Amino acid sequence: VLAPAAAASSTATSGDARKINSFMVCGTRFDVEGRYTLLKPIGHGAYGVVCSALDNTTGEKVAIKKINKAFEHLTDTKRTLREIKILLHFQHENVIRIRDILRPISYDRFDDVYIVSELMDTDLHQIIASPQPLTDDHCQYFLYQILRALKYIHSAHVLHRDLKPSNLLLN
């Protein structure tokens, strides 16, 4: 469920006027820069909500992850910062890239974090659950890509810690 919020508005922040688009997504308000137009919800969970969006500057589709109340609990704040730092550092074709971190509308009310990343078509869980049969070649190809990504992140002494089919995004 995606709908424009009651007010899409222009907001000035620190002397810098930016157009802000507001949308309601699965009961969560998204306030994103006018550069982005939200398209549809992709998923939601304890971490927040993810939507596909159109980058009106480049014409590319992206994913925007909103982490609600990112600073409410110290553990969650550290986890979010760690994820951002690691993903900004990584440069590998099998590891998702962060394209942008959206600036808050107001630093006085900076509660939520918006992470813009590549948009992937699906995840491994949806592929496994689909009626389409997976051949041995498919399985070998997926496993090879997963192992390439793991080798890369492990070479940086990083462990994923939540490796499961729904966290393996695919194009």
mmCIF file of C-alpha atoms in Angstrom:
data_model
loop_
_atom_site.group_PDB
_atom_site.id
_atom_site.type_symbol
_atom_site.label_atom_id
_atom_site.label_comp_id
_atom_site.label_asym_id
_atom_site.label_seq_id
_atom_site.Cartn_x
_atom_site.Cartn_y
_atom_site.Cartn_z
ATOM 1 C CA VAL A 1 0.000 0.000 0.000
ATOM 2 C CA LEU A 2 1.619 3.195 -1.216
ATOM 3 C CA ALA A 3 -0.070 6.586 -1.185
ATOM 4 C CA PRO A 4 1.042 10.210 -1.104
ATOM 5 C CA ALA A 5 0.892 11.512 2.463
ATOM 6 C CA ALA A 6 -1.467 14.350 3.262
ATOM 7 C CA ALA A 7 1.215 16.916 2.476
ATOM 8 C CA ALA A 8 4.052 16.707 0.016
ATOM 9 C CA SER A 9 5.924 19.876 0.822
ATOM 10 C CA SER A 10 8.997 21.990 0.395
ATOM 11 C CA THR A 11 11.108 22.228 3.514
ATOM 12 C CA ALA A 12 14.054 24.474 4.253
ATOM 13 C CA THR A 13 16.890 22.975 6.256
ATOM 14 C CA SER A 14 20.002 24.885 7.287
ATOM 15 C CA GLY A 15 19.347 27.553 4.665
ATOM 16 C CA ASP A 16 19.093 24.841 1.990
ATOM 17 C CA ALA A 17 15.619 24.606 0.435
ATOM 18 C CA ARG A 18 14.813 21.065 -0.670
ATOM 19 C CA LYS A 19 11.607 19.648 -2.031
ATOM 20 C CA ILE A 20 10.427 16.768 0.126
ATOM 21 C CA ASN A 21 8.011 14.106 -1.122
ATOM 22 C CA SER A 22 5.981 12.389 1.595
ATOM 23 C CA PHE A 23 4.380 8.979 1.120
ATOM 24 C CA MET A 24 2.603 6.503 3.371
ATOM 25 C CA VAL A 25 3.984 2.994 2.859
ATOM 26 C CA CYS A 26 2.554 0.071 4.824
ATOM 27 C CA GLY A 27 1.535 2.499 7.573
ATOM 28 C CA THR A 28 4.961 4.167 7.656
ATOM 29 C CA ARG A 29 5.577 7.739 6.531
ATOM 30 C CA PHE A 30 8.449 8.172 4.077
ATOM 31 C CA ASP A 31 9.831 11.717 3.711
ATOM 32 C CA VAL A 32 12.305 11.613 0.829
ATOM 33 C CA GLU A 33 14.011 14.237 -1.292
ATOM 34 C CA GLY A 34 12.107 15.346 -4.387
ATOM 35 C CA ARG A 35 14.759 13.564 -6.426
ATOM 36 C CA TYR A 36 12.990 10.284 -5.566
ATOM 37 C CA THR A 37 9.467 9.101 -6.350
ATOM 38 C CA LEU A 38 8.424 6.018 -4.418
ATOM 39 C CA LEU A 39 6.979 3.246 -6.571
ATOM 40 C CA LYS A 40 5.961 0.286 -4.414
ATOM 41 C CA PRO A 41 6.719 -1.472 -1.128
ATOM 42 C CA ILE A 42 9.260 -4.291 -1.339
ATOM 43 C CA GLY A 43 9.357 -5.548 2.230
ATOM 44 C CA HIS A 44 9.147 -4.699 5.886
ATOM 45 C CA GLY A 45 10.241 -6.127 9.183
ATOM 46 C CA ALA A 46 11.721 -5.209 12.523
ATOM 47 C CA TYR A 47 14.397 -3.090 10.787
ATOM 48 C CA GLY A 48 11.873 -0.871 8.985
ATOM 49 C CA VAL A 49 10.415 -0.670 5.478
ATOM 50 C CA VAL A 50 11.968 -0.979 2.002
ATOM 51 C CA CYS A 51 10.411 0.543 -1.148
ATOM 52 C CA SER A 52 11.371 0.704 -4.761
ATOM 53 C CA ALA A 53 11.729 4.242 -6.056
ATOM 54 C CA LEU A 54 12.576 6.132 -9.201
ATOM 55 C CA ASP A 55 15.631 8.386 -9.088
ATOM 56 C CA ASN A 56 14.268 11.292 -11.126
ATOM 57 C CA THR A 57 17.799 12.602 -11.745
ATOM 58 C CA THR A 58 19.261 9.441 -13.305
ATOM 59 C CA GLY A 59 16.045 7.693 -14.378
ATOM 60 C CA GLU A 60 17.173 4.541 -12.543
ATOM 61 C CA LYS A 61 15.090 2.466 -10.163
ATOM 62 C CA VAL A 62 16.548 2.161 -6.661
ATOM 63 C CA ALA A 63 15.597 0.706 -3.291
ATOM 64 C CA ILE A 64 15.107 2.985 -0.281
ATOM 65 C CA LYS A 65 15.314 1.432 3.162
ATOM 66 C CA LYS A 66 13.848 3.472 6.015
ATOM 67 C CA ILE A 67 15.154 2.528 9.436
ATOM 68 C CA ASN A 68 12.583 3.804 11.927
ATOM 69 C CA LYS A 69 13.767 5.402 15.156
ATOM 70 C CA ALA A 70 17.344 4.476 14.321
ATOM 71 C CA PHE A 71 18.719 6.153 17.454
ATOM 72 C CA GLU A 72 16.212 4.889 20.012
ATOM 73 C CA HIS A 73 18.398 2.006 21.230
ATOM 74 C CA LEU A 74 22.185 2.138 21.330
ATOM 75 C CA THR A 75 22.536 -1.444 20.039
ATOM 76 C CA ASP A 76 20.370 -0.712 16.981
ATOM 77 C CA THR A 77 22.201 2.567 16.367
ATOM 78 C CA LYS A 78 25.567 0.793 16.380
ATOM 79 C CA ARG A 79 24.220 -1.963 14.112
ATOM 80 C CA THR A 80 22.906 0.602 11.606
ATOM 81 C CA LEU A 81 26.158 2.580 11.601
ATOM 82 C CA ARG A 82 28.183 -0.626 11.190
ATOM 83 C CA GLU A 83 26.017 -1.742 8.227
ATOM 84 C CA ILE A 84 26.393 1.643 6.521
ATOM 85 C CA LYS A 85 30.164 1.842 7.072
ATOM 86 C CA ILE A 86 30.739 -1.688 5.805
ATOM 87 C CA LEU A 87 28.529 -1.380 2.728
ATOM 88 C CA LEU A 88 30.019 2.004 1.773
ATOM 89 C CA HIS A 89 33.473 0.424 1.931
ATOM 90 C CA PHE A 90 32.679 -2.704 -0.111
ATOM 91 C CA GLN A 91 33.053 -2.671 -3.891
ATOM 92 C CA HIS A 92 32.086 -6.085 -5.298
ATOM 93 C CA GLU A 93 29.578 -7.124 -7.934
ATOM 94 C CA ASN A 94 28.002 -9.677 -5.575
ATOM 95 C CA VAL A 95 27.583 -7.290 -2.635
ATOM 96 C CA ILE A 96 24.802 -4.685 -2.651
ATOM 97 C CA ARG A 97 26.011 -1.102 -3.058
ATOM 98 C CA ILE A 98 24.775 1.904 -1.133
ATOM 99 C CA ARG A 99 24.149 4.754 -3.560
ATOM 100 C CA ASP A 100 23.155 7.430 -1.064
ATOM 101 C CA ILE A 101 22.282 8.188 2.539
ATOM 102 C CA LEU A 102 19.499 10.781 2.584
ATOM 103 C CA ARG A 103 20.066 13.848 4.714
ATOM 104 C CA PRO A 104 17.461 14.393 7.421
ATOM 105 C CA ILE A 105 14.791 17.020 6.811
ATOM 106 C CA SER A 106 15.709 18.599 10.130
ATOM 107 C CA TYR A 107 18.651 17.759 12.376
ATOM 108 C CA ASP A 108 16.450 18.665 15.361
ATOM 109 C CA ARG A 109 14.100 15.790 14.508
ATOM 110 C CA PHE A 110 16.657 13.363 13.069
ATOM 111 C CA ASP A 111 15.094 10.029 14.096
ATOM 112 C CA ASP A 112 15.011 7.948 10.916
ATOM 113 C CA VAL A 113 17.718 6.857 8.478
ATOM 114 C CA TYR A 114 17.083 6.423 4.750
ATOM 115 C CA ILE A 115 19.540 4.260 2.793
ATOM 116 C CA VAL A 116 19.366 4.273 -1.018
ATOM 117 C CA SER A 117 20.793 1.189 -2.724
ATOM 118 C CA GLU A 118 20.660 -0.753 -5.942
ATOM 119 C CA LEU A 119 17.255 -2.258 -6.694
ATOM 120 C CA MET A 120 17.297 -6.014 -7.043
ATOM 121 C CA ASP A 121 14.523 -7.993 -8.745
ATOM 122 C CA THR A 122 13.883 -10.629 -6.089
ATOM 123 C CA ASP A 123 15.460 -12.726 -3.355
ATOM 124 C CA LEU A 124 16.450 -16.388 -3.149
ATOM 125 C CA HIS A 125 13.526 -17.220 -0.852
ATOM 126 C CA GLN A 126 11.027 -16.108 -3.516
ATOM 127 C CA ILE A 127 12.879 -18.125 -6.171
ATOM 128 C CA ILE A 128 12.853 -21.259 -4.012
ATOM 129 C CA ALA A 129 9.147 -20.798 -3.179
ATOM 130 C CA SER A 130 8.138 -20.224 -6.814
ATOM 131 C CA PRO A 131 6.668 -23.085 -8.857
ATOM 132 C CA GLN A 132 9.506 -22.777 -11.381
ATOM 133 C CA PRO A 133 11.849 -25.765 -10.976
ATOM 134 C CA LEU A 134 15.495 -25.040 -10.216
ATOM 135 C CA THR A 135 17.987 -27.024 -12.258
ATOM 136 C CA ASP A 136 21.349 -28.144 -10.950
ATOM 137 C CA ASP A 137 22.896 -25.436 -13.135
ATOM 138 C CA HIS A 138 20.745 -22.773 -11.418
ATOM 139 C CA CYS A 139 21.739 -24.044 -7.974
ATOM 140 C CA GLN A 140 25.433 -24.149 -8.897
ATOM 141 C CA TYR A 141 25.279 -20.625 -10.317
ATOM 142 C CA PHE A 142 23.539 -19.216 -7.220
ATOM 143 C CA LEU A 143 25.957 -21.022 -4.904
ATOM 144 C CA TYR A 144 28.956 -19.751 -6.867
ATOM 145 C CA GLN A 145 27.741 -16.131 -6.591
ATOM 146 C CA ILE A 146 27.029 -16.533 -2.862
ATOM 147 C CA LEU A 147 30.475 -18.005 -2.237
ATOM 148 C CA ARG A 148 32.149 -15.190 -4.221
ATOM 149 C CA ALA A 149 30.392 -12.607 -2.039
ATOM 150 C CA LEU A 150 31.227 -14.462 1.173
ATOM 151 C CA LYS A 151 34.873 -14.814 0.174
ATOM 152 C CA TYR A 152 35.014 -11.066 -0.442
ATOM 153 C CA ILE A 153 33.375 -9.998 2.826
ATOM 154 C CA HIS A 154 35.327 -12.599 4.813
ATOM 155 C CA SER A 155 38.569 -11.253 3.317
ATOM 156 C CA ALA A 156 37.674 -7.989 5.094
ATOM 157 C CA HIS A 157 37.142 -9.964 8.334
ATOM 158 C CA VAL A 158 33.385 -9.349 8.235
ATOM 159 C CA LEU A 159 30.805 -12.024 9.029
ATOM 160 C CA HIS A 160 27.257 -11.662 7.700
ATOM 161 C CA ARG A 161 25.532 -13.221 10.783
ATOM 162 C CA ASP A 162 22.069 -13.333 9.153
ATOM 163 C CA LEU A 163 22.620 -15.351 6.006
ATOM 164 C CA LYS A 164 19.294 -16.765 4.802
ATOM 165 C CA PRO A 165 17.511 -17.002 1.433
ATOM 166 C CA SER A 166 15.387 -13.875 2.006
ATOM 167 C CA ASN A 167 18.583 -11.842 2.579
ATOM 168 C CA LEU A 168 20.160 -12.997 -0.681
ATOM 169 C CA LEU A 169 18.991 -10.529 -3.311
ATOM 170 C CA LEU A 170 19.015 -11.515 -6.977
ATOM 171 C CA ASN A 171 18.706 -9.954 -10.409
#
